[in-house]
Amino acid sequence: MKRFFTLIAIAALTMAGAADSEAQESRLYRKGYSSNVELGIIAKEYPYGSLSTTHGYNFGNGWFIGGGAAFQSGLYPRMFNYPVPAEPAIGNDEIINMEHHSKEQFEGGFLLRGYLDARYAFRNSRFTPFVEVRTGATYDLALEAFGAFITPSAGISYGRMSFSAGLDMHLGQESRGCLIRPDFKFMPYFGIAVNF
């Protein structure tokens, strides 16, 4: 019986050691195919939520190259101008004056993105700092317009989880009432990802 408990103890210690050694290594340094799923938020005046997935190759030395796709959604305000009839002139039933009022209305914004992704992890350890750059094209489903973006970010990885913060630089089109014009924005980005 004593031998049995000794074998159980040895097996438990071996498993704990293997788990600890796996926790000491970063998933960002495992050579071969790698992917992740990320939830993010773009902190515009009216924030957008983002769901993305990235797939590519880890070279085993901290470098990762891949590509992915993202879906983003949120609300944005749009100004509408509409005429309002004024009082008719005295002695005339015909309305000759029209007043114009502006009304702010919220609409749903939906963006699709396709991008290339490059990442460098600084060390193979439990806590792994990294820098990452995503760049690609975006399609606005509401405005039916194409754009481009680049998002540099920095973060830290622990086990399967990664946390990052960066700057989303987007060149696209923006709607102001009936006017659609080119628009370039710098917006903070925050993400949390599960690495596979």
PDB file of C-alpha atoms in Angstrom:
ATOM      1  CA  MET A   1       0.000   0.000   0.000  1.00  0.00           C
ATOM      2  CA  LYS A   2       2.871   2.326   0.805  1.00  0.00           C
ATOM      3  CA  ARG A   3       4.312   1.661  -2.667  1.00  0.00           C
ATOM      4  CA  PHE A   4       0.970   2.527  -4.258  1.00  0.00           C
ATOM      5  CA  PHE A   5       0.826   5.938  -2.516  1.00  0.00           C
ATOM      6  CA  THR A   6       4.456   6.566  -3.451  1.00  0.00           C
ATOM      7  CA  LEU A   7       3.686   5.878  -7.138  1.00  0.00           C
ATOM      8  CA  ILE A   8       0.620   8.167  -6.995  1.00  0.00           C
ATOM      9  CA  ALA A   9       2.715  10.924  -5.420  1.00  0.00           C
ATOM     10  CA  ILE A  10       5.443  10.537  -8.082  1.00  0.00           C
ATOM     11  CA  ALA A  11       2.835  10.626 -10.881  1.00  0.00           C
ATOM     12  CA  ALA A  12       1.208  13.744  -9.401  1.00  0.00           C
ATOM     13  CA  LEU A  13       4.568  15.498  -9.045  1.00  0.00           C
ATOM     14  CA  THR A  14       5.496  14.558 -12.616  1.00  0.00           C
ATOM     15  CA  MET A  15       2.217  15.944 -13.957  1.00  0.00           C
ATOM     16  CA  ALA A  16       2.570  19.120 -11.886  1.00  0.00           C
ATOM     17  CA  GLY A  17       6.127  19.566 -13.166  1.00  0.00           C
ATOM     18  CA  ALA A  18       5.004  19.112 -16.783  1.00  0.00           C
ATOM     19  CA  ALA A  19       2.145  21.581 -16.322  1.00  0.00           C
ATOM     20  CA  ASP A  20       4.490  24.073 -14.662  1.00  0.00           C
ATOM     21  CA  SER A  21       7.063  23.688 -17.438  1.00  0.00           C
ATOM     22  CA  GLU A  22       4.297  24.242 -20.027  1.00  0.00           C
ATOM     23  CA  ALA A  23       3.149  27.343 -18.132  1.00  0.00           C
ATOM     24  CA  GLN A  24       6.749  28.631 -18.158  1.00  0.00           C
ATOM     25  CA  GLU A  25       6.774  28.519 -21.985  1.00  0.00           C
ATOM     26  CA  SER A  26       4.951  30.977 -24.175  1.00  0.00           C
ATOM     27  CA  ARG A  27       2.464  29.772 -26.785  1.00  0.00           C
ATOM     28  CA  LEU A  28       3.794  32.597 -28.949  1.00  0.00           C
ATOM     29  CA  TYR A  29       7.088  30.672 -29.257  1.00  0.00           C
ATOM     30  CA  ARG A  30       5.637  27.319 -30.340  1.00  0.00           C
ATOM     31  CA  LYS A  31       6.799  26.650 -33.883  1.00  0.00           C
ATOM     32  CA  GLY A  32       4.087  25.872 -36.426  1.00  0.00           C
ATOM     33  CA  TYR A  33       0.514  26.856 -37.192  1.00  0.00           C
ATOM     34  CA  SER A  34      -1.036  29.311 -34.749  1.00  0.00           C
ATOM     35  CA  SER A  35      -4.364  31.099 -34.466  1.00  0.00           C
ATOM     36  CA  ASN A  36      -6.383  33.242 -32.121  1.00  0.00           C
ATOM     37  CA  VAL A  37      -9.835  34.725 -31.600  1.00  0.00           C
ATOM     38  CA  GLU A  38      -9.977  38.281 -30.286  1.00  0.00           C
ATOM     39  CA  LEU A  39     -12.685  40.504 -28.823  1.00  0.00           C
ATOM     40  CA  GLY A  40     -11.899  44.184 -28.998  1.00  0.00           C
ATOM     41  CA  ILE A  41     -13.277  47.657 -28.674  1.00  0.00           C
ATOM     42  CA  ILE A  42     -12.453  50.707 -30.780  1.00  0.00           C
ATOM     43  CA  ALA A  43     -12.969  53.689 -28.508  1.00  0.00           C
ATOM     44  CA  LYS A  44     -14.503  56.157 -30.919  1.00  0.00           C
ATOM     45  CA  GLU A  45     -16.859  58.899 -29.768  1.00  0.00           C
ATOM     46  CA  TYR A  46     -19.393  56.065 -30.057  1.00  0.00           C
ATOM     47  CA  PRO A  47     -17.456  52.799 -29.464  1.00  0.00           C
ATOM     48  CA  TYR A  48     -17.381  49.916 -31.924  1.00  0.00           C
ATOM     49  CA  GLY A  49     -17.120  46.282 -30.861  1.00  0.00           C
ATOM     50  CA  SER A  50     -14.811  43.987 -32.828  1.00  0.00           C
ATOM     51  CA  LEU A  51     -14.601  40.204 -33.288  1.00  0.00           C
ATOM     52  CA  SER A  52     -11.574  38.954 -35.209  1.00  0.00           C
ATOM     53  CA  THR A  53      -9.728  35.734 -35.940  1.00  0.00           C
ATOM     54  CA  THR A  54      -6.109  35.477 -37.069  1.00  0.00           C
ATOM     55  CA  HIS A  55      -4.302  32.472 -38.559  1.00  0.00           C
ATOM     56  CA  GLY A  56      -0.666  32.061 -39.539  1.00  0.00           C
ATOM     57  CA  TYR A  57       2.743  30.611 -38.754  1.00  0.00           C
ATOM     58  CA  ASN A  58       4.934  30.897 -35.653  1.00  0.00           C
ATOM     59  CA  PHE A  59       8.613  30.651 -36.581  1.00  0.00           C
ATOM     60  CA  GLY A  60       9.631  29.573 -33.065  1.00  0.00           C
ATOM     61  CA  ASN A  61      11.862  32.614 -32.505  1.00  0.00           C
ATOM     62  CA  GLY A  62       9.146  35.077 -31.502  1.00  0.00           C
ATOM     63  CA  TRP A  63       8.047  36.014 -35.029  1.00  0.00           C
ATOM     64  CA  PHE A  64       4.544  35.351 -36.315  1.00  0.00           C
ATOM     65  CA  ILE A  65       3.202  36.143 -39.797  1.00  0.00           C
ATOM     66  CA  GLY A  66      -0.400  35.599 -40.795  1.00  0.00           C
ATOM     67  CA  GLY A  67      -3.684  37.102 -41.811  1.00  0.00           C
ATOM     68  CA  GLY A  68      -7.231  37.329 -40.630  1.00  0.00           C
ATOM     69  CA  ALA A  69     -10.691  38.803 -40.803  1.00  0.00           C
ATOM     70  CA  ALA A  70     -12.746  40.973 -38.471  1.00  0.00           C
ATOM     71  CA  PHE A  71     -16.346  42.045 -38.070  1.00  0.00           C
ATOM     72  CA  GLN A  72     -17.018  45.347 -36.325  1.00  0.00           C
ATOM     73  CA  SER A  73     -20.311  46.857 -35.284  1.00  0.00           C
ATOM     74  CA  GLY A  74     -21.572  49.861 -33.386  1.00  0.00           C
ATOM     75  CA  LEU A  75     -23.850  52.890 -33.508  1.00  0.00           C
ATOM     76  CA  TYR A  76     -22.966  56.208 -35.046  1.00  0.00           C
ATOM     77  CA  PRO A  77     -24.890  59.483 -35.203  1.00  0.00           C
ATOM     78  CA  ARG A  78     -26.074  60.854 -38.521  1.00  0.00           C
ATOM     79  CA  MET A  79     -27.496  64.348 -39.025  1.00  0.00           C
ATOM     80  CA  PHE A  80     -30.635  64.751 -41.122  1.00  0.00           C
ATOM     81  CA  ASN A  81     -31.982  68.079 -42.362  1.00  0.00           C
ATOM     82  CA  TYR A  82     -35.701  68.195 -43.018  1.00  0.00           C
ATOM     83  CA  PRO A  83     -38.075  71.051 -43.954  1.00  0.00           C
ATOM     84  CA  VAL A  84     -40.841  72.160 -41.591  1.00  0.00           C
ATOM     85  CA  PRO A  85     -43.705  74.319 -42.922  1.00  0.00           C
ATOM     86  CA  ALA A  86     -43.903  77.766 -41.363  1.00  0.00           C
ATOM     87  CA  GLU A  87     -47.092  79.760 -40.756  1.00  0.00           C
ATOM     88  CA  PRO A  88     -48.786  80.958 -43.945  1.00  0.00           C
ATOM     89  CA  ALA A  89     -48.583  84.652 -44.763  1.00  0.00           C
ATOM     90  CA  ILE A  90     -51.587  86.774 -43.702  1.00  0.00           C
ATOM     91  CA  GLY A  91     -54.390  86.627 -46.240  1.00  0.00           C
ATOM     92  CA  ASN A  92     -52.689  83.840 -48.145  1.00  0.00           C
ATOM     93  CA  ASP A  93     -53.447  80.161 -47.639  1.00  0.00           C
ATOM     94  CA  GLU A  94     -50.291  79.123 -49.446  1.00  0.00           C
ATOM     95  CA  ILE A  95     -47.268  78.338 -47.334  1.00  0.00           C
ATOM     96  CA  ILE A  96     -44.432  80.466 -48.599  1.00  0.00           C
ATOM     97  CA  ASN A  97     -41.867  79.978 -45.821  1.00  0.00           C
ATOM     98  CA  MET A  98     -40.098  76.739 -44.969  1.00  0.00           C
ATOM     99  CA  GLU A  99     -37.918  76.262 -41.933  1.00  0.00           C
ATOM    100  CA  HIS A 100     -35.159  73.662 -41.849  1.00  0.00           C
ATOM    101  CA  HIS A 101     -34.386  71.666 -38.733  1.00  0.00           C
ATOM    102  CA  SER A 102     -31.606  69.207 -38.033  1.00  0.00           C
ATOM    103  CA  LYS A 103     -32.178  65.937 -36.259  1.00  0.00           C
ATOM    104  CA  GLU A 104     -29.549  63.522 -34.982  1.00  0.00           C
ATOM    105  CA  GLN A 105     -30.417  59.899 -35.561  1.00  0.00           C
ATOM    106  CA  PHE A 106     -28.400  56.830 -34.597  1.00  0.00           C
ATOM    107  CA  GLU A 107     -27.758  54.170 -37.198  1.00  0.00           C
ATOM    108  CA  GLY A 108     -26.024  50.820 -37.068  1.00  0.00           C
ATOM    109  CA  GLY A 109     -22.521  50.705 -38.479  1.00  0.00           C
ATOM    110  CA  PHE A 110     -21.097  47.423 -39.777  1.00  0.00           C
ATOM    111  CA  LEU A 111     -17.536  46.967 -41.011  1.00  0.00           C
ATOM    112  CA  LEU A 112     -15.784  43.949 -42.509  1.00  0.00           C
ATOM    113  CA  ARG A 113     -11.990  43.836 -42.439  1.00  0.00           C
ATOM    114  CA  GLY A 114      -9.360  41.644 -44.043  1.00  0.00           C
ATOM    115  CA  TYR A 115      -5.762  42.101 -42.911  1.00  0.00           C
ATOM    116  CA  LEU A 116      -2.158  40.919 -42.757  1.00  0.00           C
ATOM    117  CA  ASP A 117      -0.690  40.450 -39.288  1.00  0.00           C
ATOM    118  CA  ALA A 118       2.922  40.560 -38.066  1.00  0.00           C
ATOM    119  CA  ARG A 119       3.846  40.008 -34.423  1.00  0.00           C
ATOM    120  CA  TYR A 120       7.060  39.759 -32.445  1.00  0.00           C
ATOM    121  CA  ALA A 121       7.169  38.255 -28.921  1.00  0.00           C
ATOM    122  CA  PHE A 122      10.177  39.415 -26.906  1.00  0.00           C
ATOM    123  CA  ARG A 123      10.867  36.336 -24.761  1.00  0.00           C
ATOM    124  CA  ASN A 124       9.789  32.772 -24.185  1.00  0.00           C
ATOM    125  CA  SER A 125       8.400  32.986 -20.664  1.00  0.00           C
ATOM    126  CA  ARG A 126       5.164  32.812 -18.710  1.00  0.00           C
ATOM    127  CA  PHE A 127       4.557  36.540 -19.205  1.00  0.00           C
ATOM    128  CA  THR A 128       5.491  37.442 -22.781  1.00  0.00           C
ATOM    129  CA  PRO A 129       5.416  41.060 -23.961  1.00  0.00           C
ATOM    130  CA  PHE A 130       4.842  41.516 -27.702  1.00  0.00           C
ATOM    131  CA  VAL A 131       4.286  44.097 -30.415  1.00  0.00           C
ATOM    132  CA  GLU A 132       1.931  43.581 -33.350  1.00  0.00           C
ATOM    133  CA  VAL A 133       0.886  45.364 -36.544  1.00  0.00           C
ATOM    134  CA  ARG A 134      -2.266  44.673 -38.550  1.00  0.00           C
ATOM    135  CA  THR A 135      -2.910  46.342 -41.889  1.00  0.00           C
ATOM    136  CA  GLY A 136      -5.482  45.772 -44.586  1.00  0.00           C
ATOM    137  CA  ALA A 137      -8.749  46.804 -46.188  1.00  0.00           C
ATOM    138  CA  THR A 138     -12.150  47.554 -44.722  1.00  0.00           C
ATOM    139  CA  TYR A 139     -15.632  47.584 -46.208  1.00  0.00           C
ATOM    140  CA  ASP A 140     -18.408  49.675 -44.652  1.00  0.00           C
ATOM    141  CA  LEU A 141     -21.705  47.846 -45.183  1.00  0.00           C
ATOM    142  CA  ALA A 142     -23.796  50.899 -44.264  1.00  0.00           C
ATOM    143  CA  LEU A 143     -22.049  53.325 -46.633  1.00  0.00           C
ATOM    144  CA  GLU A 144     -21.098  50.642 -49.192  1.00  0.00           C
ATOM    145  CA  ALA A 145     -17.580  52.071 -49.237  1.00  0.00           C
ATOM    146  CA  PHE A 146     -14.043  50.681 -49.065  1.00  0.00           C
ATOM    147  CA  GLY A 147     -11.270  51.979 -46.840  1.00  0.00           C
ATOM    148  CA  ALA A 148      -7.860  51.038 -45.434  1.00  0.00           C
ATOM    149  CA  PHE A 149      -6.429  50.759 -41.927  1.00  0.00           C
ATOM    150  CA  ILE A 150      -3.295  50.049 -39.924  1.00  0.00           C
ATOM    151  CA  THR A 151      -3.317  49.103 -36.236  1.00  0.00           C
ATOM    152  CA  PRO A 152      -0.021  48.980 -34.323  1.00  0.00           C
ATOM    153  CA  SER A 153      -0.374  47.610 -30.793  1.00  0.00           C
ATOM    154  CA  ALA A 154       1.566  46.266 -27.818  1.00  0.00           C
ATOM    155  CA  GLY A 155       0.502  43.695 -25.292  1.00  0.00           C
ATOM    156  CA  ILE A 156       1.308  40.840 -22.971  1.00  0.00           C
ATOM    157  CA  SER A 157       0.532  37.141 -23.236  1.00  0.00           C
ATOM    158  CA  TYR A 158      -0.029  34.725 -20.357  1.00  0.00           C
ATOM    159  CA  GLY A 159      -0.830  31.096 -21.135  1.00  0.00           C
ATOM    160  CA  ARG A 160      -3.574  31.085 -23.757  1.00  0.00           C
ATOM    161  CA  MET A 161      -4.636  34.686 -23.083  1.00  0.00           C
ATOM    162  CA  SER A 162      -3.313  37.887 -24.627  1.00  0.00           C
ATOM    163  CA  PHE A 163      -4.147  41.478 -23.738  1.00  0.00           C
ATOM    164  CA  SER A 164      -3.262  44.351 -26.068  1.00  0.00           C
ATOM    165  CA  ALA A 165      -3.742  48.078 -26.592  1.00  0.00           C
ATOM    166  CA  GLY A 166      -2.996  50.100 -29.683  1.00  0.00           C
ATOM    167  CA  LEU A 167      -4.049  52.784 -32.112  1.00  0.00           C
ATOM    168  CA  ASP A 168      -6.500  52.102 -34.932  1.00  0.00           C
ATOM    169  CA  MET A 169      -5.746  54.414 -37.870  1.00  0.00           C
ATOM    170  CA  HIS A 170      -8.560  54.237 -40.391  1.00  0.00           C
ATOM    171  CA  LEU A 171      -8.883  55.946 -43.770  1.00  0.00           C
ATOM    172  CA  GLY A 172     -12.421  55.591 -45.067  1.00  0.00           C
ATOM    173  CA  GLN A 173     -15.584  57.545 -45.668  1.00  0.00           C
ATOM    174  CA  GLU A 174     -17.853  59.277 -43.234  1.00  0.00           C
ATOM    175  CA  SER A 175     -21.446  60.340 -43.649  1.00  0.00           C
ATOM    176  CA  ARG A 176     -22.650  63.740 -42.467  1.00  0.00           C
ATOM    177  CA  GLY A 177     -26.269  64.068 -43.500  1.00  0.00           C
ATOM    178  CA  CYS A 178     -26.286  63.545 -47.247  1.00  0.00           C
ATOM    179  CA  LEU A 179     -22.581  64.350 -47.572  1.00  0.00           C
ATOM    180  CA  ILE A 180     -20.143  61.435 -47.781  1.00  0.00           C
ATOM    181  CA  ARG A 181     -16.543  62.527 -47.588  1.00  0.00           C
ATOM    182  CA  PRO A 182     -13.084  61.019 -47.034  1.00  0.00           C
ATOM    183  CA  ASP A 183     -12.232  60.700 -43.374  1.00  0.00           C
ATOM    184  CA  PHE A 184      -9.033  59.789 -41.496  1.00  0.00           C
ATOM    185  CA  LYS A 185      -9.308  58.844 -37.825  1.00  0.00           C
ATOM    186  CA  PHE A 186      -6.973  57.848 -34.977  1.00  0.00           C
ATOM    187  CA  MET A 187      -8.823  55.742 -32.397  1.00  0.00           C
ATOM    188  CA  PRO A 188      -7.626  53.800 -29.314  1.00  0.00           C
ATOM    189  CA  TYR A 189      -8.032  50.016 -29.575  1.00  0.00           C
ATOM    190  CA  PHE A 190      -8.150  47.443 -26.741  1.00  0.00           C
ATOM    191  CA  GLY A 191      -8.308  43.681 -27.238  1.00  0.00           C
ATOM    192  CA  ILE A 192      -8.373  40.381 -25.383  1.00  0.00           C
ATOM    193  CA  ALA A 193      -7.531  37.202 -27.294  1.00  0.00           C
ATOM    194  CA  VAL A 194      -7.474  33.451 -26.794  1.00  0.00           C
ATOM    195  CA  ASN A 195      -4.481  31.808 -28.509  1.00  0.00           C
ATOM    196  CA  PHE A 196      -4.597  28.313 -30.001  1.00  0.00           C
TER     197      PHE A 196
END
